PDB file of C-alpha atoms in Angstrom:
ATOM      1  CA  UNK A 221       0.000   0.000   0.000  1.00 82.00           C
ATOM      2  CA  UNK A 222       0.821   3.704  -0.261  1.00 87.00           C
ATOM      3  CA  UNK A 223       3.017   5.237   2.665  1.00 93.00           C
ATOM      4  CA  UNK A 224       4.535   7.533   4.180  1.00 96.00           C
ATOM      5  CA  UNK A 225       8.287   7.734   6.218  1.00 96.00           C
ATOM      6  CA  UNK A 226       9.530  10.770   7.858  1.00 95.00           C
ATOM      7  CA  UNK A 227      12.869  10.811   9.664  1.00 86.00           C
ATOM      8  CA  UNK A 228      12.049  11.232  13.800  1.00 85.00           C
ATOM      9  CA  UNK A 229      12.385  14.043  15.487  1.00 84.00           C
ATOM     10  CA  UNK A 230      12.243  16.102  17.542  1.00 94.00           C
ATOM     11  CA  UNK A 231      14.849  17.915  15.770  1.00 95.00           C
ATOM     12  CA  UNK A 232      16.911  21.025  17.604  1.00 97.00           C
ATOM     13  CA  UNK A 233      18.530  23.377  15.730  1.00 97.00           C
ATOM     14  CA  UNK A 234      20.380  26.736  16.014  1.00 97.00           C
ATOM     15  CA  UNK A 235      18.473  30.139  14.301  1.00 97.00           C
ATOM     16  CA  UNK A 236      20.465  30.701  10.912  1.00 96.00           C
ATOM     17  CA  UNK A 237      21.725  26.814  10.163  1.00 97.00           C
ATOM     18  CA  UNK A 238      20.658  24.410   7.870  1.00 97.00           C
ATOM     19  CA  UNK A 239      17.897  21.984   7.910  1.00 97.00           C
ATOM     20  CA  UNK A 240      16.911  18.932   6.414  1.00 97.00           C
ATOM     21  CA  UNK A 241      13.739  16.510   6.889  1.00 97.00           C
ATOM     22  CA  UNK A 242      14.187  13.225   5.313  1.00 97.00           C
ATOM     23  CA  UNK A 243      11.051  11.875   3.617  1.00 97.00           C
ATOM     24  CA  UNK A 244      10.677   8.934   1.963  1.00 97.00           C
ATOM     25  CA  UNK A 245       7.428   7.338   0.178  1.00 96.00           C
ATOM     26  CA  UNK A 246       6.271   3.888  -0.938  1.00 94.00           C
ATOM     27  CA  UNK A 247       3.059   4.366  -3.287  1.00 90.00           C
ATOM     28  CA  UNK A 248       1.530   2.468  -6.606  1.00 82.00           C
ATOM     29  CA  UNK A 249       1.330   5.021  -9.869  1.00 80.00           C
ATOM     30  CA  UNK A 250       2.880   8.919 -10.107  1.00 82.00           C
ATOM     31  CA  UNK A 251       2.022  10.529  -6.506  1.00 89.00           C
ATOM     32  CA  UNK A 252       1.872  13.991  -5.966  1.00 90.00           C
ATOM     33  CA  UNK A 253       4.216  15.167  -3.011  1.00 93.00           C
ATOM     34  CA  UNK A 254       3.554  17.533  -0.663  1.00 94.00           C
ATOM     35  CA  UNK A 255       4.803  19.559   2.733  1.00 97.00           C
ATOM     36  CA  UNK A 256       2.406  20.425   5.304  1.00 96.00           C
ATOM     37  CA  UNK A 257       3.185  22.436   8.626  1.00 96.00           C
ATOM     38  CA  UNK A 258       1.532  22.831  11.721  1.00 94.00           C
ATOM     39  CA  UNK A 259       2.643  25.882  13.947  1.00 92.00           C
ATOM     40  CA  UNK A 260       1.521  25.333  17.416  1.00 86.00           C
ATOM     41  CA  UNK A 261      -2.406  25.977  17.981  1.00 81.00           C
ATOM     42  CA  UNK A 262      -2.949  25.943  14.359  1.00 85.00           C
ATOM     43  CA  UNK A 263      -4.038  23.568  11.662  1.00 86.00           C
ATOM     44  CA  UNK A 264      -2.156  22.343   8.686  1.00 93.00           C
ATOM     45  CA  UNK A 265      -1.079  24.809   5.991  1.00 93.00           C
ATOM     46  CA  UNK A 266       0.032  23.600   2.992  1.00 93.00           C
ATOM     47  CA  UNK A 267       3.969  24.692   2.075  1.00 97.00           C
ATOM     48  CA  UNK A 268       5.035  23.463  -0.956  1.00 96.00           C
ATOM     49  CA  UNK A 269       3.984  20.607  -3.583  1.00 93.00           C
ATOM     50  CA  UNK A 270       5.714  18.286  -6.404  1.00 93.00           C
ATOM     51  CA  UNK A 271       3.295  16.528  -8.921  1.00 89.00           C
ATOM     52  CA  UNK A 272       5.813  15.051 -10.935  1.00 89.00           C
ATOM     53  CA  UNK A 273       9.513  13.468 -10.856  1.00 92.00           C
ATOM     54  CA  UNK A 274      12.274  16.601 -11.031  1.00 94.00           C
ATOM     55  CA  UNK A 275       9.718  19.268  -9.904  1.00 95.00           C
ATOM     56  CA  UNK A 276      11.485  21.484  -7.132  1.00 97.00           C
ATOM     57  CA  UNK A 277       8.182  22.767  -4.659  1.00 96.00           C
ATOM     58  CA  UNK A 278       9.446  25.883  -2.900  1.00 97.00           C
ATOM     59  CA  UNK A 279       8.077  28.467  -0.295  1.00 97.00           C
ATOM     60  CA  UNK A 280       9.502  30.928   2.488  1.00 95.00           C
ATOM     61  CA  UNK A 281      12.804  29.349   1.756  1.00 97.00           C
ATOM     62  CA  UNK A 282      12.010  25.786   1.872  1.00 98.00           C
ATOM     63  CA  UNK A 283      12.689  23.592  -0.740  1.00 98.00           C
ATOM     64  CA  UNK A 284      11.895  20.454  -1.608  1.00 98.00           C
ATOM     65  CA  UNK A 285      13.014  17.707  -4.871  1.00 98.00           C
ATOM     66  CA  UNK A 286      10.533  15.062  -6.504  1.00 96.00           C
ATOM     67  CA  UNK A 287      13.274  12.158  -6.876  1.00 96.00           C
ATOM     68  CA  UNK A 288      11.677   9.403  -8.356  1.00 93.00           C
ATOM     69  CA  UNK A 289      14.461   7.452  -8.376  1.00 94.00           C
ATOM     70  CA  UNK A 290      15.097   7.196  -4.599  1.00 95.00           C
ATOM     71  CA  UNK A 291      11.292   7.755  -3.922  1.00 95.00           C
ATOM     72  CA  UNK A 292      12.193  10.270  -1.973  1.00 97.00           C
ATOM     73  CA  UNK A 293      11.148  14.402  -1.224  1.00 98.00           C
ATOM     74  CA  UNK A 294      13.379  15.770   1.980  1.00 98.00           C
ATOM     75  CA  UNK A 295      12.530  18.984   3.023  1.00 98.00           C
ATOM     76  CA  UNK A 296      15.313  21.646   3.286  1.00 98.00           C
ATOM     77  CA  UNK A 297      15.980  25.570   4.709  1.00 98.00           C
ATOM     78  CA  UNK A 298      19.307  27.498   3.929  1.00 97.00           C
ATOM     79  CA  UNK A 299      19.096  29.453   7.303  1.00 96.00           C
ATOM     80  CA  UNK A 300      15.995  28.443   9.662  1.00 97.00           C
ATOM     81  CA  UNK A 301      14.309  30.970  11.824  1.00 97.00           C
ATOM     82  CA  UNK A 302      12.888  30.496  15.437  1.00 96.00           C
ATOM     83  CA  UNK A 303       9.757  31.253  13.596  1.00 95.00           C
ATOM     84  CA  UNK A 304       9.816  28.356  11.442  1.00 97.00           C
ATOM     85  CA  UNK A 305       9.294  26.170  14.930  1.00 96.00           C
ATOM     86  CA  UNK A 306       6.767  23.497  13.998  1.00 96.00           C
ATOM     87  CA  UNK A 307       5.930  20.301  13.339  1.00 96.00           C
ATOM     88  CA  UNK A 308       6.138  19.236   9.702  1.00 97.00           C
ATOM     89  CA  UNK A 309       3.970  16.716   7.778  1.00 97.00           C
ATOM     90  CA  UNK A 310       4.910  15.039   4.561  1.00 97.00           C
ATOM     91  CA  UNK A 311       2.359  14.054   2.754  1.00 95.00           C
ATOM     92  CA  UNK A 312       1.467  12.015  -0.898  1.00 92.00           C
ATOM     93  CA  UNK A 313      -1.735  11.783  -2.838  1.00 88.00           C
ATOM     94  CA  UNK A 314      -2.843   9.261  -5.310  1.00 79.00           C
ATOM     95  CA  UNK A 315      -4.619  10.685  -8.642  1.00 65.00           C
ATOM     96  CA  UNK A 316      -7.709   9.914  -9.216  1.00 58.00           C
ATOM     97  CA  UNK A 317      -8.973  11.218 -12.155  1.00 48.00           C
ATOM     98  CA  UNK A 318     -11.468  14.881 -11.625  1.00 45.00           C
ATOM     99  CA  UNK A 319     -10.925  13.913  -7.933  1.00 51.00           C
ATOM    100  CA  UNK A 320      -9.208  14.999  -5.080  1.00 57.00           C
ATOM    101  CA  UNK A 321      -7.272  12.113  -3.901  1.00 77.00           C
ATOM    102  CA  UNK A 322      -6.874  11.300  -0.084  1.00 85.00           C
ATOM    103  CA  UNK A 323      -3.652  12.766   1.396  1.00 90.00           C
ATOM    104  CA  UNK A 324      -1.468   9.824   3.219  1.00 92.00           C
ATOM    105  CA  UNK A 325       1.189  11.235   6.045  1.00 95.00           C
ATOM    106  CA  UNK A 326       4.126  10.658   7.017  1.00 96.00           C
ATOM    107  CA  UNK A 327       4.222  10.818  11.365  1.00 95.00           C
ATOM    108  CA  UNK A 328       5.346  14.129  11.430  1.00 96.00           C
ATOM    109  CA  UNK A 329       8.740  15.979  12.169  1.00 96.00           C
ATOM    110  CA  UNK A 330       8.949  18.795  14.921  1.00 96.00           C
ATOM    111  CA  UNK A 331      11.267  21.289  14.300  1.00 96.00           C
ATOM    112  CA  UNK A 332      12.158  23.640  17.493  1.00 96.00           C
ATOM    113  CA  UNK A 333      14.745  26.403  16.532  1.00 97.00           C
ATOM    114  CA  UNK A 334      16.946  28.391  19.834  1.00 96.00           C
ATOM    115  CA  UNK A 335      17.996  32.050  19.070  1.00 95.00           C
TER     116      UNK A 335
ATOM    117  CA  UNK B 334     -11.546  34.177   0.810  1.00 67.00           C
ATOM    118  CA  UNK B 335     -12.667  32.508   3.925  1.00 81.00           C
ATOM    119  CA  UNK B 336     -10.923  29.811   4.921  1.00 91.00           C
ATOM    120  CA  UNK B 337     -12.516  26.506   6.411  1.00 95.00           C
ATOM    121  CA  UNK B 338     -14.453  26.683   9.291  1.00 95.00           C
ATOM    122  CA  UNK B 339     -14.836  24.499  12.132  1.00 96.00           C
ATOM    123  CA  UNK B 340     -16.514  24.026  14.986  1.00 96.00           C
ATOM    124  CA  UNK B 341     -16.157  23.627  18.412  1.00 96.00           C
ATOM    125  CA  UNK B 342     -12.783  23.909  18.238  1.00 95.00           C
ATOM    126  CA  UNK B 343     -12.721  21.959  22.039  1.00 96.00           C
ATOM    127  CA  UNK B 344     -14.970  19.171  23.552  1.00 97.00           C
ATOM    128  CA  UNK B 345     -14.545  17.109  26.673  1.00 98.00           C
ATOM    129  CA  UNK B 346     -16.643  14.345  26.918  1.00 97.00           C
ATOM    130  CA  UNK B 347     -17.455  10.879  29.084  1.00 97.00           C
ATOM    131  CA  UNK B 348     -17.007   8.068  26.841  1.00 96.00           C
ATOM    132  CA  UNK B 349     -19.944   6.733  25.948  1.00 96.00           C
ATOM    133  CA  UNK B 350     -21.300   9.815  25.076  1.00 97.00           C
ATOM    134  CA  UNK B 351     -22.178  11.361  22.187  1.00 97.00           C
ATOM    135  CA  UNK B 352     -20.565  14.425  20.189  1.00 98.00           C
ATOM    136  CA  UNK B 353     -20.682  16.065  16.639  1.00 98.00           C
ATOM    137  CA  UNK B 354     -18.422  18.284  14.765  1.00 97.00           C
ATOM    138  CA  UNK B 355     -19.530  21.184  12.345  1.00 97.00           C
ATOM    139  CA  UNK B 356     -17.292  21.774   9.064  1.00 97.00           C
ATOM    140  CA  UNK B 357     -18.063  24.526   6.466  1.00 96.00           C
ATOM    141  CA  UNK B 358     -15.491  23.883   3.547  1.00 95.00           C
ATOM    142  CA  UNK B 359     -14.162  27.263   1.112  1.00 94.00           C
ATOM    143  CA  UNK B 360     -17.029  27.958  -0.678  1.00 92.00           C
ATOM    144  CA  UNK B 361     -16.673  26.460  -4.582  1.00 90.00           C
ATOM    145  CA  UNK B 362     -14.496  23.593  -3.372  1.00 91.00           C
ATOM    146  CA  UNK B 363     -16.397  19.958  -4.487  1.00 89.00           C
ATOM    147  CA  UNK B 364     -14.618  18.000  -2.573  1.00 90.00           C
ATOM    148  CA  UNK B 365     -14.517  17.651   1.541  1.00 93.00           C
ATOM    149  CA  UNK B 366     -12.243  15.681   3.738  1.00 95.00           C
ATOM    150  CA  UNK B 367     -12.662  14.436   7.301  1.00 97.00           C
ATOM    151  CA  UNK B 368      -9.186  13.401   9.200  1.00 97.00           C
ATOM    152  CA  UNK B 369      -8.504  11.880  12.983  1.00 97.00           C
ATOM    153  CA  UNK B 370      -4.981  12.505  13.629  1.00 95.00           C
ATOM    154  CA  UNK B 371      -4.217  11.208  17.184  1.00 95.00           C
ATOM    155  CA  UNK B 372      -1.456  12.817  19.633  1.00 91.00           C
ATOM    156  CA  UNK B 373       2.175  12.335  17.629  1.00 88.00           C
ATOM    157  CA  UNK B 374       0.830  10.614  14.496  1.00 90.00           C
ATOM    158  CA  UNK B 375      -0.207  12.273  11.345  1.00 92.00           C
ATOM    159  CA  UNK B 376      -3.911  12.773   9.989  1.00 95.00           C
ATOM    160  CA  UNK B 377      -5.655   9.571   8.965  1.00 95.00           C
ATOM    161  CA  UNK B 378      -8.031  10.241   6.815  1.00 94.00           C
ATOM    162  CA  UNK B 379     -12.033   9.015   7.681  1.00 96.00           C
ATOM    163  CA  UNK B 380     -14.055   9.769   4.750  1.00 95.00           C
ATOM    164  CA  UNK B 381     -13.928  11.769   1.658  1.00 93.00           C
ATOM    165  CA  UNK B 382     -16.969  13.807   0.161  1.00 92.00           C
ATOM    166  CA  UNK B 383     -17.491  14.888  -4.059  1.00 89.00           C
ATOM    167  CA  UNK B 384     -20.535  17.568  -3.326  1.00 87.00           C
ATOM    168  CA  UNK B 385     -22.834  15.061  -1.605  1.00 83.00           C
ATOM    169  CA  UNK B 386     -21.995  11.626  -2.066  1.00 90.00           C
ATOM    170  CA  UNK B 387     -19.617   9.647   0.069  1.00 91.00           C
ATOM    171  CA  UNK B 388     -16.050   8.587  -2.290  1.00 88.00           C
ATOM    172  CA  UNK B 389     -14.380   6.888   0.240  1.00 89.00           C
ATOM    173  CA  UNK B 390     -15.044   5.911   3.960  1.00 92.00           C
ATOM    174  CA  UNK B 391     -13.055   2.336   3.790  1.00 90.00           C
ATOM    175  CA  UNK B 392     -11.011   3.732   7.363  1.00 91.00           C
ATOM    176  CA  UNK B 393     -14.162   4.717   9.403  1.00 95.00           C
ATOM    177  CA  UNK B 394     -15.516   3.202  12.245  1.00 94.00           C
ATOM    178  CA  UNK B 395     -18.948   2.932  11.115  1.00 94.00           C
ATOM    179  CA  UNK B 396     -20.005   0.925  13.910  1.00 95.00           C
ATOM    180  CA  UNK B 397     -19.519   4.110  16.296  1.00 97.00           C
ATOM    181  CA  UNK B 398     -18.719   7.325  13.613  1.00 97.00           C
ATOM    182  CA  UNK B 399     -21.172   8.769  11.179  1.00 97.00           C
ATOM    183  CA  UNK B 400     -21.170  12.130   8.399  1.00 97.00           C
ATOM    184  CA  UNK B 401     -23.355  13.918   6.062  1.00 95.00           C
ATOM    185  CA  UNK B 402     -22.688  16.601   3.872  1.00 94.00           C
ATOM    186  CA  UNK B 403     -26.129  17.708   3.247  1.00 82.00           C
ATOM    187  CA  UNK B 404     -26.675  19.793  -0.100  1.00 84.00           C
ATOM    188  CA  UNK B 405     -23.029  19.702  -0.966  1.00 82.00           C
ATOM    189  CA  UNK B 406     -22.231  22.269   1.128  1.00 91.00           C
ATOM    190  CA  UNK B 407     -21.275  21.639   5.072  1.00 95.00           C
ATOM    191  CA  UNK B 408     -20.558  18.631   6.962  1.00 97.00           C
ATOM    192  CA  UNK B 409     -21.608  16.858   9.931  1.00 97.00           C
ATOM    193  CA  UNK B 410     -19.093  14.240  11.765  1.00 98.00           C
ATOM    194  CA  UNK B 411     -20.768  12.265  15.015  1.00 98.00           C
ATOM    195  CA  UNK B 412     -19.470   9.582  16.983  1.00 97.00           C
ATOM    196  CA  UNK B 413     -21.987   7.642  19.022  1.00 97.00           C
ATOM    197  CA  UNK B 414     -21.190   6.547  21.459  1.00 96.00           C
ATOM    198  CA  UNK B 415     -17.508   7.577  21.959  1.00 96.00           C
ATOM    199  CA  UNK B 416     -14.684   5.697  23.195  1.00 97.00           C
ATOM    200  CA  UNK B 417     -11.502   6.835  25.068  1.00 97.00           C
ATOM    201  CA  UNK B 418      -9.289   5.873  22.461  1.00 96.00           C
ATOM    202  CA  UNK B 419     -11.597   8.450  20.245  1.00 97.00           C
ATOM    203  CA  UNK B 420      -9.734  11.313  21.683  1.00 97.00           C
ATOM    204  CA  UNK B 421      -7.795  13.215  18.909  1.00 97.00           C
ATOM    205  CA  UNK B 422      -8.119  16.246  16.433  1.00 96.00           C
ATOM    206  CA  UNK B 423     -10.811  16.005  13.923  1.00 97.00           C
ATOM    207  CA  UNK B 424      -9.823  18.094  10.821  1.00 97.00           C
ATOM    208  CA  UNK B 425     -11.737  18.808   7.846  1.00 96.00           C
ATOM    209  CA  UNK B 426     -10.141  19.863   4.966  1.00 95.00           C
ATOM    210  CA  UNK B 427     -11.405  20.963   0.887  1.00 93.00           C
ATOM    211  CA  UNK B 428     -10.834  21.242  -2.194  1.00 90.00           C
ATOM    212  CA  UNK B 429     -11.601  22.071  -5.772  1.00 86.00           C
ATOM    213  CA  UNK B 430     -11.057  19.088  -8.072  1.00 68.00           C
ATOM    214  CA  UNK B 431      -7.405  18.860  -8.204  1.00 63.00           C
ATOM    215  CA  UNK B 432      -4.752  18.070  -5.713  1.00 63.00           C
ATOM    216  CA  UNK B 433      -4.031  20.698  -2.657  1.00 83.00           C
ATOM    217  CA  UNK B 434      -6.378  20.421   0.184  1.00 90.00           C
ATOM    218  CA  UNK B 435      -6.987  23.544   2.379  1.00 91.00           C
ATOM    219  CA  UNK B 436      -7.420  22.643   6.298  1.00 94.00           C
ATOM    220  CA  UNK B 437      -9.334  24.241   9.207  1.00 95.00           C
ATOM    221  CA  UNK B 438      -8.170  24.651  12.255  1.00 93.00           C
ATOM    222  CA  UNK B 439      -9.697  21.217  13.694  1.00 95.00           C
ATOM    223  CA  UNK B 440     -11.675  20.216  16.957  1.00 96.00           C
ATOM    224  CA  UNK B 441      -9.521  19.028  19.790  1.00 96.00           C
ATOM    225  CA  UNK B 442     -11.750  15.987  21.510  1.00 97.00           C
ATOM    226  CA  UNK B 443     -11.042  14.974  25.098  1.00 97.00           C
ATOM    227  CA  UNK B 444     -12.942  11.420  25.523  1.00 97.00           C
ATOM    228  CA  UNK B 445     -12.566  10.409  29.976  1.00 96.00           C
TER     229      UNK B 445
END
C-alpha cells in the first residue's frame, strides 16, 4: 500500500543553520508530493507541492526535490528561523482522475529552533 | 476568501457519550475531507466527500462514527457513542477538483 516515512524528530537546531527533513514514500502510480506544517495551535497549511519526478516545490525558503528514483522528497531551509518552529507533515496523494485524492502522512517531524 | 471553518474547536466528553463536529469547507471547493490525527501521528483520513456523495469511507468506524454533507455544502461528523481511544483532532479539509487540500483549524476531543 501507499506510505509515508519521515525521519524522527524532535529535531533542535540553532536560528540561521541548515535543515533537512528526510522523507521517503512507498506508493503504486505517479504521486503527488507535498509539505504540510503545523505551527503550534494551528491547523495544517500547505507549504510546498511536487506533482511530478524533477519538480522542485518551494516556499519561504524551503525547498523540496521530486526524486523518483530514490522515492524520496526531503525537506530543506538554507538558514531556519525560530519562527519556522513546527511540526512538519509530509504528505502524498494518489490521482484519481477529476478527484481529489486522499492525502497519506508521514508521522510528522517537529522542528524547534533556539535564538 | 474565507478559509474553512470548524466548529467547536474543544470538547470534553465521558465516553460513551455522544458528540458532533460542524465543518463549512471554502465555498466552490467539491470536494470535503474528514481526518482523525491522534497525539504524535499524522492525519488519517475518515471519509472523503465529491458535493454530496460519500467517495471513500473504507477507514471509518462505522459501527460508532457517522457524516453527512447535506446539499453539498457543510458537513456533519458524530461519533456515538464515543470511546476513550476516540480522543484526537478532527480536521476537515477541501478542495476544488485537483490536488491541494486547504485545512481548518480542527476540533480538539477529550474522551474520559
Amino acid at each position: 500500500g501507499n506510505s509515508v516515512t519521515q525521519m524522527e524528530g524532535p529535531v533542535t537546531l540553532s536560528e540561521e543553520a541548515f535543515l533537512t527533513i528526510n522523507c521517503t514514500y512507498t506508493a503504486t502510480g505517479y504521486p503527488s508530493l507535498f509539505w504540510y506544517v503545523q505551527y503550534p495551535g494551528e491547523g495544517l497549511q500547505l507549504l510546498l507541492k511536487a506533482t511530478k519526478a524533477d519538480d522542485k516545490g518551494s516556499n519561504k525558503g524551503f525547498e523540496a526535490t521530486y526524486r523518483k528514483e530514490t522515492t524520496s522528497f526531503h525537506l530543506e531551509k538554507g538558514s531556519v528561523q525560530v519562527s519556522d518552529s513546527a511540526v512538519y507533515f509530509c504528505a502524498l496523494t494518489t490521482r484519481r482522475a477529476n478527484q481529489g485524492g486522499k492525502l497519506i502522512f508521514g508521522q510528522g517531524t517537529e522542528l524547534s529552533v533556539k535564538p | 476568501e474565507a478559509g474553512v471553518a470548524q466548529s467547536p474547536r474543544y470538547k470534553i466528553i465521558e465516553k460513551r457519550q455522544s458528540v458532533a463536529f460542524w465543518c463549512n469547507p471554502i465555498s466552490g471547493h467539491a470536494t470535503l475531507y474528514w481526518y482523525q490525527q491522534i497525539l504524535g501521528q499524522g492525519p488519517k483520513l475518515l471519509i472523503q466527500f465529491q458535493n454530496n456523495g460519500v467517495v471513500d469511507d473504507s477507514q471509518l468506524p462505522k459501527d460508532r462514527f457517522s457524516a453527512e454533507r447535506l446539499k453539498g455544502v457543510d458537513s456533519t461528523l458524530k461519533i456515538q457513542p464515543a470511546k476513550l481511544e476516540d480522543s484526537a483532532v478532527y480536521l476537515c479539509a477541501s478542495s476544488r477538483r485537483e490536488d491541494t487540500q486547504y485545512f481548518g483549524p480542527g476540533t480538539r476531543l477529550t474522551v474520559l
